Amino acid sequence: MDATPTSSIRRFLAHPSARLALLGSIVLAALVSRRPGLLLQPQFWAEDGLIFYQQAHELGFVPALLNPYAGYLHTLPRLIAGLAQLLPLSAAPLLFNCVGLVVQSLPAIYVSSSRMEHLAPLRMRLLLAFLYVGVPNVWRVHGNLTNAQWHLAVLCFLILIAAAPKSVWAKIFDVTALAMGALTGPFVVILLPVAAVMAWARRDPWAV
């Protein structure tokens, strides 16, 4: 007998990766619903165009990547600005906004994942995710690449206090996100003591 739609959905949701993908879709949809213009009428925000895109265009990818701004590196927006040089100028703001939305969604998704289940029950973590996505008056850090560094810093903090990854892909994600966060913005100054405390407390090779 063919499976019913309900049983098919249950089998789909039985996989943690499927649940996480569904949650990610909901989070992204919620973020876009707050400012649909990010996708429908994309524009550069603040330094996105004036600094990152313009310098990537004028200086070239590598010189711009290594060029500090406001006293620190901005690796994530510099990388995206370099990638945007392969696209028409009209498509660059949309790329910037899409990456900004994805980075903004990651802390809410991560805190809801099994990596954080040792900290609180799932319903509490889902509530935190909801509050993170729905907090009002955050238009300056909503859906733009310039201020994605704030969300990236929150994600790095969650990674540091999360349970050790069990899969290769989870390890790759952690290392990539931490490296990007350490080289984007000044937040490594705050995150380094947290990392040191967690490494001392756990004393396992991965934490170190």
mmCIF file of C-alpha atoms in Angstrom:
data_model
loop_
_atom_site.group_PDB
_atom_site.id
_atom_site.type_symbol
_atom_site.label_atom_id
_atom_site.label_comp_id
_atom_site.label_asym_id
_atom_site.label_seq_id
_atom_site.Cartn_x
_atom_site.Cartn_y
_atom_site.Cartn_z
ATOM 1 C CA MET A 1 0.000 0.000 0.000
ATOM 2 C CA ASP A 2 1.288 3.433 -0.881
ATOM 3 C CA ALA A 3 2.307 5.635 2.001
ATOM 4 C CA THR A 4 -0.078 8.422 2.925
ATOM 5 C CA PRO A 5 1.085 12.042 2.684
ATOM 6 C CA THR A 6 1.060 12.256 6.472
ATOM 7 C CA SER A 7 3.351 9.260 6.901
ATOM 8 C CA SER A 8 5.666 10.603 4.215
ATOM 9 C CA ILE A 9 5.923 13.903 6.033
ATOM 10 C CA ARG A 10 6.632 12.115 9.313
ATOM 11 C CA ARG A 11 9.422 10.090 7.711
ATOM 12 C CA PHE A 12 10.861 13.270 6.234
ATOM 13 C CA LEU A 13 10.792 15.079 9.590
ATOM 14 C CA ALA A 14 12.362 12.079 11.319
ATOM 15 C CA HIS A 15 15.735 13.118 9.905
ATOM 16 C CA PRO A 16 17.464 15.891 11.917
ATOM 17 C CA SER A 17 18.828 17.466 8.737
ATOM 18 C CA ALA A 18 15.320 17.646 7.275
ATOM 19 C CA ARG A 19 13.955 19.311 10.419
ATOM 20 C CA LEU A 20 16.813 21.779 10.362
ATOM 21 C CA ALA A 21 16.199 22.556 6.685
ATOM 22 C CA LEU A 22 12.518 23.153 7.400
ATOM 23 C CA LEU A 23 13.366 25.417 10.339
ATOM 24 C CA GLY A 24 15.858 27.309 8.180
ATOM 25 C CA SER A 25 13.210 27.888 5.526
ATOM 26 C CA ILE A 26 10.785 29.214 8.133
ATOM 27 C CA VAL A 27 13.412 31.515 9.649
ATOM 28 C CA LEU A 28 14.422 32.914 6.257
ATOM 29 C CA ALA A 29 10.780 33.432 5.282
ATOM 30 C CA ALA A 30 10.164 35.294 8.557
ATOM 31 C CA LEU A 31 13.177 37.537 7.994
ATOM 32 C CA VAL A 32 12.175 38.334 4.425
ATOM 33 C CA SER A 33 8.603 39.067 5.508
ATOM 34 C CA ARG A 34 9.893 41.854 7.741
ATOM 35 C CA ARG A 35 11.493 43.641 4.777
ATOM 36 C CA PRO A 36 10.429 42.186 1.418
ATOM 37 C CA GLY A 37 12.217 45.033 -0.317
ATOM 38 C CA LEU A 38 15.532 43.342 0.478
ATOM 39 C CA LEU A 39 14.736 40.907 -2.340
ATOM 40 C CA LEU A 40 12.180 42.818 -4.394
ATOM 41 C CA GLN A 41 14.055 46.150 -4.498
ATOM 42 C CA PRO A 42 17.616 45.357 -3.344
ATOM 43 C CA GLN A 43 19.985 48.232 -2.628
ATOM 44 C CA PHE A 44 23.445 48.557 -1.120
ATOM 45 C CA TRP A 45 23.426 49.439 2.584
ATOM 46 C CA ALA A 46 26.022 51.839 4.031
ATOM 47 C CA GLU A 47 29.526 50.415 3.516
ATOM 48 C CA ASP A 48 28.240 47.595 1.296
ATOM 49 C CA GLY A 49 28.499 49.777 -1.768
ATOM 50 C CA LEU A 50 30.620 52.747 -0.704
ATOM 51 C CA ILE A 51 33.470 50.684 0.728
ATOM 52 C CA PHE A 52 33.325 46.955 0.057
ATOM 53 C CA TYR A 53 31.991 46.809 -3.508
ATOM 54 C CA GLN A 54 33.780 49.941 -4.666
ATOM 55 C CA GLN A 55 37.164 48.919 -3.270
ATOM 56 C CA ALA A 56 36.844 45.396 -4.662
ATOM 57 C CA HIS A 57 36.179 46.968 -8.055
ATOM 58 C CA GLU A 58 38.947 49.589 -7.895
ATOM 59 C CA LEU A 59 41.689 47.824 -5.921
ATOM 60 C CA GLY A 60 41.085 44.240 -6.984
ATOM 61 C CA PHE A 61 39.990 41.246 -4.941
ATOM 62 C CA VAL A 62 43.144 40.432 -2.920
ATOM 63 C CA PRO A 63 44.225 44.017 -2.065
ATOM 64 C CA ALA A 64 40.694 44.850 -0.958
ATOM 65 C CA LEU A 65 40.429 41.614 1.060
ATOM 66 C CA LEU A 66 43.534 42.503 3.078
ATOM 67 C CA ASN A 67 42.598 46.156 3.492
ATOM 68 C CA PRO A 68 41.377 46.976 7.041
ATOM 69 C CA TYR A 69 38.488 49.360 7.512
ATOM 70 C CA ALA A 70 37.729 51.176 10.786
ATOM 71 C CA GLY A 71 40.730 49.425 12.331
ATOM 72 C CA TYR A 72 39.879 45.775 11.616
ATOM 73 C CA LEU A 73 39.335 43.273 8.829
ATOM 74 C CA HIS A 74 35.976 42.611 7.157
ATOM 75 C CA THR A 75 36.654 39.276 5.506
ATOM 76 C CA LEU A 76 33.049 38.174 4.921
ATOM 77 C CA PRO A 77 31.811 41.302 3.086
ATOM 78 C CA ARG A 78 35.141 41.553 1.240
ATOM 79 C CA LEU A 79 34.756 37.981 -0.034
ATOM 80 C CA ILE A 80 31.187 38.623 -1.183
ATOM 81 C CA ALA A 81 32.224 41.912 -2.795
ATOM 82 C CA GLY A 82 34.927 40.072 -4.722
ATOM 83 C CA LEU A 83 32.418 37.454 -5.847
ATOM 84 C CA ALA A 84 30.021 40.207 -6.885
ATOM 85 C CA GLN A 85 32.565 41.435 -9.441
ATOM 86 C CA LEU A 86 31.620 38.394 -11.528
ATOM 87 C CA LEU A 87 28.004 39.618 -11.711
ATOM 88 C CA PRO A 88 26.393 42.662 -13.323
ATOM 89 C CA LEU A 89 26.321 45.676 -11.021
ATOM 90 C CA SER A 90 22.528 45.475 -10.870
ATOM 91 C CA ALA A 91 22.736 41.989 -9.312
ATOM 92 C CA ALA A 92 25.326 42.853 -6.649
ATOM 93 C CA PRO A 93 22.927 44.375 -4.054
ATOM 94 C CA LEU A 94 20.715 41.269 -4.226
ATOM 95 C CA LEU A 95 23.731 39.024 -3.595
ATOM 96 C CA PHE A 96 24.774 41.169 -0.631
ATOM 97 C CA ASN A 97 21.262 41.092 0.862
ATOM 98 C CA CYS A 98 20.859 37.332 0.364
ATOM 99 C CA VAL A 99 24.122 36.607 2.168
ATOM 100 C CA GLY A 100 23.155 39.053 4.910
ATOM 101 C CA LEU A 101 19.833 37.257 5.413
ATOM 102 C CA VAL A 102 21.470 33.828 5.510
ATOM 103 C CA VAL A 103 24.046 34.930 8.092
ATOM 104 C CA GLN A 104 21.298 36.559 10.168
ATOM 105 C CA SER A 105 19.310 33.319 10.141
ATOM 106 C CA LEU A 106 22.191 31.078 11.231
ATOM 107 C CA PRO A 107 22.154 31.846 15.003
ATOM 108 C CA ALA A 108 18.421 31.055 15.213
ATOM 109 C CA ILE A 109 18.897 27.806 13.298
ATOM 110 C CA TYR A 110 22.002 26.791 15.240
ATOM 111 C CA VAL A 111 20.503 27.354 18.679
ATOM 112 C CA SER A 112 17.595 25.090 17.674
ATOM 113 C CA SER A 113 19.860 22.276 16.504
ATOM 114 C CA SER A 114 20.845 19.157 18.458
ATOM 115 C CA ARG A 115 24.269 20.720 19.079
ATOM 116 C CA MET A 116 22.649 22.925 21.747
ATOM 117 C CA GLU A 117 20.302 20.405 23.366
ATOM 118 C CA HIS A 118 22.518 20.161 26.453
ATOM 119 C CA LEU A 119 21.761 23.779 27.322
ATOM 120 C CA ALA A 120 17.959 23.864 27.293
ATOM 121 C CA PRO A 121 14.876 21.931 26.144
ATOM 122 C CA LEU A 122 13.923 22.278 22.494
ATOM 123 C CA ARG A 123 10.880 24.454 23.239
ATOM 124 C CA MET A 124 13.073 26.960 25.058
ATOM 125 C CA ARG A 125 15.586 27.021 22.236
ATOM 126 C CA LEU A 126 12.828 27.480 19.668
ATOM 127 C CA LEU A 127 11.560 30.394 21.750
ATOM 128 C CA LEU A 128 15.044 31.925 21.700
ATOM 129 C CA ALA A 129 15.156 31.453 17.935
ATOM 130 C CA PHE A 130 11.761 33.138 17.593
ATOM 131 C CA LEU A 131 12.860 36.070 19.761
ATOM 132 C CA TYR A 132 16.097 36.425 17.801
ATOM 133 C CA VAL A 133 14.224 36.592 14.505
ATOM 134 C CA GLY A 134 11.363 38.722 15.783
ATOM 135 C CA VAL A 135 13.142 41.272 17.965
ATOM 136 C CA PRO A 136 11.857 44.743 16.957
ATOM 137 C CA ASN A 137 13.759 47.851 15.889
ATOM 138 C CA VAL A 138 16.757 46.073 14.359
ATOM 139 C CA TRP A 139 16.555 47.586 10.883
ATOM 140 C CA ARG A 140 20.212 48.627 10.984
ATOM 141 C CA VAL A 141 21.374 45.023 11.364
ATOM 142 C CA HIS A 142 18.597 43.401 9.347
ATOM 143 C CA GLY A 143 19.419 41.756 6.032
ATOM 144 C CA ASN A 144 22.564 43.661 5.122
ATOM 145 C CA LEU A 145 26.145 42.539 4.755
ATOM 146 C CA THR A 146 27.788 45.471 6.517
ATOM 147 C CA ASN A 147 26.264 44.520 9.879
ATOM 148 C CA ALA A 148 26.228 40.755 9.329
ATOM 149 C CA GLN A 149 29.330 40.722 11.533
ATOM 150 C CA TRP A 150 27.079 41.082 14.605
ATOM 151 C CA HIS A 151 25.100 37.968 13.726
ATOM 152 C CA LEU A 152 28.311 36.154 12.832
ATOM 153 C CA ALA A 153 29.690 36.964 16.290
ATOM 154 C CA VAL A 154 26.573 35.484 17.938
ATOM 155 C CA LEU A 155 26.937 32.362 15.799
ATOM 156 C CA CYS A 156 30.597 31.999 16.817
ATOM 157 C CA PHE A 157 29.658 32.269 20.491
ATOM 158 C CA LEU A 158 27.063 29.510 20.059
ATOM 159 C CA ILE A 159 29.626 27.311 18.311
ATOM 160 C CA LEU A 160 32.069 27.747 21.191
ATOM 161 C CA ILE A 161 29.545 26.631 23.808
ATOM 162 C CA ALA A 162 27.915 23.924 21.661
ATOM 163 C CA ALA A 163 28.489 20.202 22.001
ATOM 164 C CA ALA A 164 31.373 18.796 19.971
ATOM 165 C CA PRO A 165 30.436 18.084 16.352
ATOM 166 C CA LYS A 166 29.919 14.450 15.390
ATOM 167 C CA SER A 167 30.091 14.660 11.599
ATOM 168 C CA VAL A 168 32.758 15.895 9.217
ATOM 169 C CA TRP A 169 30.354 18.448 7.756
ATOM 170 C CA ALA A 170 29.602 19.849 11.206
ATOM 171 C CA LYS A 171 33.327 20.215 11.878
ATOM 172 C CA ILE A 172 33.841 21.965 8.551
ATOM 173 C CA PHE A 173 30.966 24.329 9.323
ATOM 174 C CA ASP A 174 32.322 25.143 12.795
ATOM 175 C CA VAL A 175 35.859 25.795 11.622
ATOM 176 C CA THR A 176 34.717 27.887 8.648
ATOM 177 C CA ALA A 177 32.318 29.985 10.715
ATOM 178 C CA LEU A 178 34.849 30.558 13.501
ATOM 179 C CA ALA A 179 37.579 31.504 11.037
ATOM 180 C CA MET A 180 35.228 33.894 9.260
ATOM 181 C CA GLY A 181 34.059 35.386 12.547
ATOM 182 C CA ALA A 182 37.601 35.835 13.821
ATOM 183 C CA LEU A 183 38.529 37.766 10.672
ATOM 184 C CA THR A 184 35.340 39.827 10.385
ATOM 185 C CA GLY A 185 34.953 42.600 12.907
ATOM 186 C CA PRO A 186 36.652 43.097 16.288
ATOM 187 C CA PHE A 187 34.682 40.412 18.119
ATOM 188 C CA VAL A 188 37.549 37.942 18.332
ATOM 189 C CA VAL A 189 38.772 40.008 21.307
ATOM 190 C CA ILE A 190 35.629 38.930 23.201
ATOM 191 C CA LEU A 191 35.361 35.427 21.747
ATOM 192 C CA LEU A 192 38.942 34.373 22.488
ATOM 193 C CA PRO A 193 38.509 34.341 26.300
ATOM 194 C CA VAL A 194 35.285 32.342 25.860
ATOM 195 C CA ALA A 195 37.148 29.837 23.694
ATOM 196 C CA ALA A 196 39.937 29.593 26.262
ATOM 197 C CA VAL A 197 37.500 28.964 29.123
ATOM 198 C CA MET A 198 35.623 26.284 27.157
ATOM 199 C CA ALA A 199 38.877 24.575 26.152
ATOM 200 C CA TRP A 200 40.057 24.559 29.775
ATOM 201 C CA ALA A 201 36.716 23.274 31.069
ATOM 202 C CA ARG A 202 36.310 20.480 28.530
ATOM 203 C CA ARG A 203 39.959 19.616 27.910
ATOM 204 C CA ASP A 204 39.241 17.568 24.821
ATOM 205 C CA PRO A 205 41.191 17.854 21.555
ATOM 206 C CA TRP A 206 38.313 19.405 19.606
ATOM 207 C CA ALA A 207 37.692 22.152 22.154
ATOM 208 C CA VAL A 208 41.397 23.005 22.236
#
